[in-house]
PDB file of C-alpha atoms in Angstrom:
ATOM      1  CA  MET S   1     141.494  59.476 118.578  1.00  0.00           C
ATOM      2  CA  SER S   2     139.152  60.097 115.709  1.00  0.00           C
ATOM      3  CA  ALA S   3     135.599  59.318 114.866  1.00  0.00           C
ATOM      4  CA  VAL S   4     135.191  55.299 113.901  1.00  0.00           C
ATOM      5  CA  THR S   5     133.730  54.822 110.363  1.00  0.00           C
ATOM      6  CA  PRO S   6     131.901  51.972 109.699  1.00  0.00           C
ATOM      7  CA  PHE S   7     134.672  48.937 108.493  1.00  0.00           C
ATOM      8  CA  HIS S   8     133.061  47.033 105.627  1.00  0.00           C
ATOM      9  CA  ILE S   9     134.309  43.166 104.815  1.00  0.00           C
ATOM     10  CA  ALA S  10     133.774  40.125 103.073  1.00  0.00           C
ATOM     11  CA  ILE S  11     133.591  36.535 104.272  1.00  0.00           C
ATOM     12  CA  PRO S  12     133.126  33.458 101.665  1.00  0.00           C
ATOM     13  CA  VAL S  13     131.285  30.640 102.734  1.00  0.00           C
ATOM     14  CA  HIS S  14     130.493  26.979 101.149  1.00  0.00           C
ATOM     15  CA  ASN S  15     126.591  27.177 102.597  1.00  0.00           C
ATOM     16  CA  LEU S  16     125.354  30.600 101.931  1.00  0.00           C
ATOM     17  CA  ALA S  17     121.494  29.834 103.363  1.00  0.00           C
ATOM     18  CA  GLU S  18     122.812  28.114 106.885  1.00  0.00           C
ATOM     19  CA  CYS S  19     125.209  31.044 107.157  1.00  0.00           C
ATOM     20  CA  ARG S  20     122.216  33.699 106.066  1.00  0.00           C
ATOM     21  CA  THR S  21     120.229  32.143 109.458  1.00  0.00           C
ATOM     22  CA  PHE S  22     123.474  31.790 111.503  1.00  0.00           C
ATOM     23  CA  TYR S  23     124.129  35.650 111.180  1.00  0.00           C
ATOM     24  CA  ARG S  24     120.738  36.747 111.325  1.00  0.00           C
ATOM     25  CA  ASP S  25     119.224  34.860 113.578  1.00  0.00           C
ATOM     26  CA  VAL S  26     122.153  34.309 115.958  1.00  0.00           C
ATOM     27  CA  LEU S  27     123.877  36.967 115.660  1.00  0.00           C
ATOM     28  CA  ASN S  28     121.258  39.441 114.920  1.00  0.00           C
ATOM     29  CA  CYS S  29     122.255  41.150 112.102  1.00  0.00           C
ATOM     30  CA  GLU S  30     119.801  43.054 110.196  1.00  0.00           C
ATOM     31  CA  GLU S  31     120.097  42.236 106.495  1.00  0.00           C
ATOM     32  CA  GLY S  32     120.554  44.795 103.849  1.00  0.00           C
ATOM     33  CA  ARG S  33     121.095  44.113 100.253  1.00  0.00           C
ATOM     34  CA  SER S  34     121.445  40.437  98.723  1.00  0.00           C
ATOM     35  CA  SER S  35     121.709  38.445  95.794  1.00  0.00           C
ATOM     36  CA  ASP S  36     121.643  34.583  94.941  1.00  0.00           C
ATOM     37  CA  GLN S  37     125.294  34.990  95.199  1.00  0.00           C
ATOM     38  CA  TRP S  38     125.493  37.316  98.548  1.00  0.00           C
ATOM     39  CA  VAL S  39     123.925  38.813 101.436  1.00  0.00           C
ATOM     40  CA  ASP S  40     124.823  42.032 103.291  1.00  0.00           C
ATOM     41  CA  PHE S  41     124.767  42.620 106.811  1.00  0.00           C
ATOM     42  CA  ASN S  42     124.778  45.173 109.896  1.00  0.00           C
ATOM     43  CA  LEU S  43     127.551  44.054 112.189  1.00  0.00           C
ATOM     44  CA  PHE S  44     127.333  46.083 114.898  1.00  0.00           C
ATOM     45  CA  GLY S  45     127.020  48.869 113.149  1.00  0.00           C
ATOM     46  CA  HIS S  46     129.704  47.479 110.123  1.00  0.00           C
ATOM     47  CA  GLN S  47     128.935  45.766 106.540  1.00  0.00           C
ATOM     48  CA  LEU S  48     129.501  42.276 106.613  1.00  0.00           C
ATOM     49  CA  VAL S  49     129.168  40.269 103.727  1.00  0.00           C
ATOM     50  CA  ILE S  50     129.030  37.262 103.050  1.00  0.00           C
ATOM     51  CA  HIS S  51     129.776  35.690  99.555  1.00  0.00           C
ATOM     52  CA  TYR S  52     128.803  32.026  98.144  1.00  0.00           C
ATOM     53  CA  LYS S  53     132.705  30.121  97.078  1.00  0.00           C
ATOM     54  CA  PRO S  54     132.489  26.520  96.354  1.00  0.00           C
ATOM     55  CA  LYS S  55     133.893  24.455  99.496  1.00  0.00           C
ATOM     56  CA  THR S  56     137.030  22.991  98.230  1.00  0.00           C
ATOM     57  CA  THR S  57     139.819  20.723 100.278  1.00  0.00           C
ATOM     58  CA  LYS S  58     139.605  21.507 104.111  1.00  0.00           C
ATOM     59  CA  GLU S  59     143.090  23.901 104.847  1.00  0.00           C
ATOM     60  CA  GLU S  60     144.160  23.089 107.982  1.00  0.00           C
ATOM     61  CA  MET S  61     143.037  26.452 110.308  1.00  0.00           C
ATOM     62  CA  HIS S  62     146.272  28.175 111.969  1.00  0.00           C
ATOM     63  CA  HIS S  63     146.656  29.029 115.741  1.00  0.00           C
ATOM     64  CA  ASN S  64     148.873  31.767 117.939  1.00  0.00           C
ATOM     65  CA  PRO S  65     149.175  31.224 121.290  1.00  0.00           C
ATOM     66  CA  VAL S  66     147.944  34.471 123.447  1.00  0.00           C
ATOM     67  CA  ASP S  67     146.766  34.758 127.306  1.00  0.00           C
ATOM     68  CA  GLY S  68     147.063  30.949 127.023  1.00  0.00           C
ATOM     69  CA  HIS S  69     144.339  30.328 124.546  1.00  0.00           C
ATOM     70  CA  ASP S  70     145.296  29.051 121.070  1.00  0.00           C
ATOM     71  CA  VAL S  71     143.626  31.787 118.481  1.00  0.00           C
ATOM     72  CA  PRO S  72     142.981  30.926 115.332  1.00  0.00           C
ATOM     73  CA  VAL S  73     144.004  32.559 112.648  1.00  0.00           C
ATOM     74  CA  PRO S  74     142.778  34.596 110.489  1.00  0.00           C
ATOM     75  CA  HIS S  75     139.573  35.890 112.626  1.00  0.00           C
ATOM     76  CA  TYR S  76     137.497  39.158 112.665  1.00  0.00           C
ATOM     77  CA  GLY S  77     135.114  40.699 115.073  1.00  0.00           C
ATOM     78  CA  VAL S  78     133.823  43.976 117.043  1.00  0.00           C
ATOM     79  CA  VAL S  79     134.848  45.553 119.854  1.00  0.00           C
ATOM     80  CA  LEU S  80     132.060  46.466 121.411  1.00  0.00           C
ATOM     81  CA  PRO S  81     130.922  48.050 125.129  1.00  0.00           C
ATOM     82  CA  TRP S  82     131.169  46.369 127.930  1.00  0.00           C
ATOM     83  CA  GLU S  83     127.921  46.239 128.515  1.00  0.00           C
ATOM     84  CA  VAL S  84     127.103  45.060 125.247  1.00  0.00           C
ATOM     85  CA  PHE S  85     129.824  42.281 125.263  1.00  0.00           C
ATOM     86  CA  GLN S  86     128.245  40.487 128.337  1.00  0.00           C
ATOM     87  CA  SER S  87     125.198  40.760 126.897  1.00  0.00           C
ATOM     88  CA  PHE S  88     125.857  39.730 123.455  1.00  0.00           C
ATOM     89  CA  SER S  89     128.162  36.472 125.239  1.00  0.00           C
ATOM     90  CA  GLU S  90     125.513  35.454 127.274  1.00  0.00           C
ATOM     91  CA  GLU S  91     122.559  36.012 124.626  1.00  0.00           C
ATOM     92  CA  LEU S  92     124.950  33.336 122.270  1.00  0.00           C
ATOM     93  CA  ARG S  93     125.409  31.141 125.008  1.00  0.00           C
ATOM     94  CA  THR S  94     121.302  30.775 125.683  1.00  0.00           C
ATOM     95  CA  LYS S  95     121.420  30.163 121.787  1.00  0.00           C
ATOM     96  CA  GLY S  96     124.314  26.785 121.928  1.00  0.00           C
ATOM     97  CA  VAL S  97     126.817  29.066 120.391  1.00  0.00           C
ATOM     98  CA  LYS S  98     130.173  26.410 120.599  1.00  0.00           C
ATOM     99  CA  PHE S  99     133.537  28.570 121.593  1.00  0.00           C
ATOM    100  CA  ILE S 100     136.195  27.912 120.360  1.00  0.00           C
ATOM    101  CA  ILE S 101     137.837  30.297 123.746  1.00  0.00           C
ATOM    102  CA  GLU S 102     135.013  30.636 125.865  1.00  0.00           C
ATOM    103  CA  PRO S 103     134.013  34.686 126.991  1.00  0.00           C
ATOM    104  CA  TYR S 104     137.011  35.437 129.326  1.00  0.00           C
ATOM    105  CA  ILE S 105     139.095  38.276 130.345  1.00  0.00           C
ATOM    106  CA  ARG S 106     142.428  38.401 129.097  1.00  0.00           C
ATOM    107  CA  PHE S 107     146.081  39.736 130.212  1.00  0.00           C
ATOM    108  CA  GLN S 108     143.495  40.120 133.454  1.00  0.00           C
ATOM    109  CA  GLY S 109     145.241  43.403 135.646  1.00  0.00           C
ATOM    110  CA  LEU S 110     147.532  44.473 132.451  1.00  0.00           C
ATOM    111  CA  VAL S 111     147.617  46.767 130.245  1.00  0.00           C
ATOM    112  CA  GLY S 112     145.593  46.018 127.370  1.00  0.00           C
ATOM    113  CA  GLU S 113     142.756  43.947 129.791  1.00  0.00           C
ATOM    114  CA  GLN S 114     140.004  43.358 128.388  1.00  0.00           C
ATOM    115  CA  ALA S 115     137.049  40.506 127.932  1.00  0.00           C
ATOM    116  CA  THR S 116     137.135  38.338 124.361  1.00  0.00           C
ATOM    117  CA  MET S 117     135.801  35.143 123.081  1.00  0.00           C
ATOM    118  CA  PHE S 118     135.645  33.028 119.826  1.00  0.00           C
ATOM    119  CA  PHE S 119     133.708  31.293 117.686  1.00  0.00           C
ATOM    120  CA  LEU S 120     133.103  29.949 114.206  1.00  0.00           C
ATOM    121  CA  ASP S 121     130.319  30.288 111.587  1.00  0.00           C
ATOM    122  CA  PRO S 122     129.129  27.864 110.207  1.00  0.00           C
ATOM    123  CA  ALA S 123     131.031  27.813 106.988  1.00  0.00           C
ATOM    124  CA  GLY S 124     134.314  28.037 110.181  1.00  0.00           C
ATOM    125  CA  ASN S 125     135.114  31.280 109.470  1.00  0.00           C
ATOM    126  CA  ALA S 126     136.310  32.753 113.434  1.00  0.00           C
ATOM    127  CA  LEU S 127     135.256  35.257 115.167  1.00  0.00           C
ATOM    128  CA  GLU S 128     135.593  37.315 118.394  1.00  0.00           C
ATOM    129  CA  PHE S 129     134.367  40.153 119.854  1.00  0.00           C
ATOM    130  CA  LYS S 130     135.887  41.684 122.348  1.00  0.00           C
ATOM    131  CA  ALA S 131     135.524  44.625 124.897  1.00  0.00           C
ATOM    132  CA  PHE S 132     137.324  46.627 126.985  1.00  0.00           C
ATOM    133  CA  LYS S 133     136.531  48.492 130.169  1.00  0.00           C
ATOM    134  CA  ASP S 134     138.527  51.504 129.683  1.00  0.00           C
ATOM    135  CA  MET S 135     138.138  52.193 125.568  1.00  0.00           C
ATOM    136  CA  LYS S 136     142.202  54.036 125.937  1.00  0.00           C
ATOM    137  CA  GLN S 137     143.318  50.467 126.920  1.00  0.00           C
ATOM    138  CA  LEU S 138     142.417  49.169 123.333  1.00  0.00           C
ATOM    139  CA  PHE S 139     145.342  50.361 121.450  1.00  0.00           C
ATOM    140  CA  ALA S 140     147.835  50.717 124.551  1.00  0.00           C
ATOM    141  CA  LYS S 141     151.600  49.135 124.572  1.00  0.00           C
TER     142      LYS S 141
END
């Protein structure tokens, strides 16, 4: 596996100030450049940008079944080191984050075993953070 380079993702939010506070204070993302329409964040070494987009009619979130849970689609997030995932999930609990899927071990004892959790940002964007004890399992079949 080659060295991983940072990804860039830009997501729509209808409440820039509330989401700015969430990413900065709840997820502890360092804030970078910004304007009155967007804000850059360092999300575990990756560039996440929240862009203001006026709220439109609420679109129903789609879910796919995975390991007995309804996984929201679309979603984004970061694969974290195992120990970081454990401390990050505990920190989110202490900050009162409401999980769509509580932190748990998915595919336990199988290929691709991983810790995972899902929650929403204030604009309704679904986030998944996960971790593998064995990073070689990330793309295992």
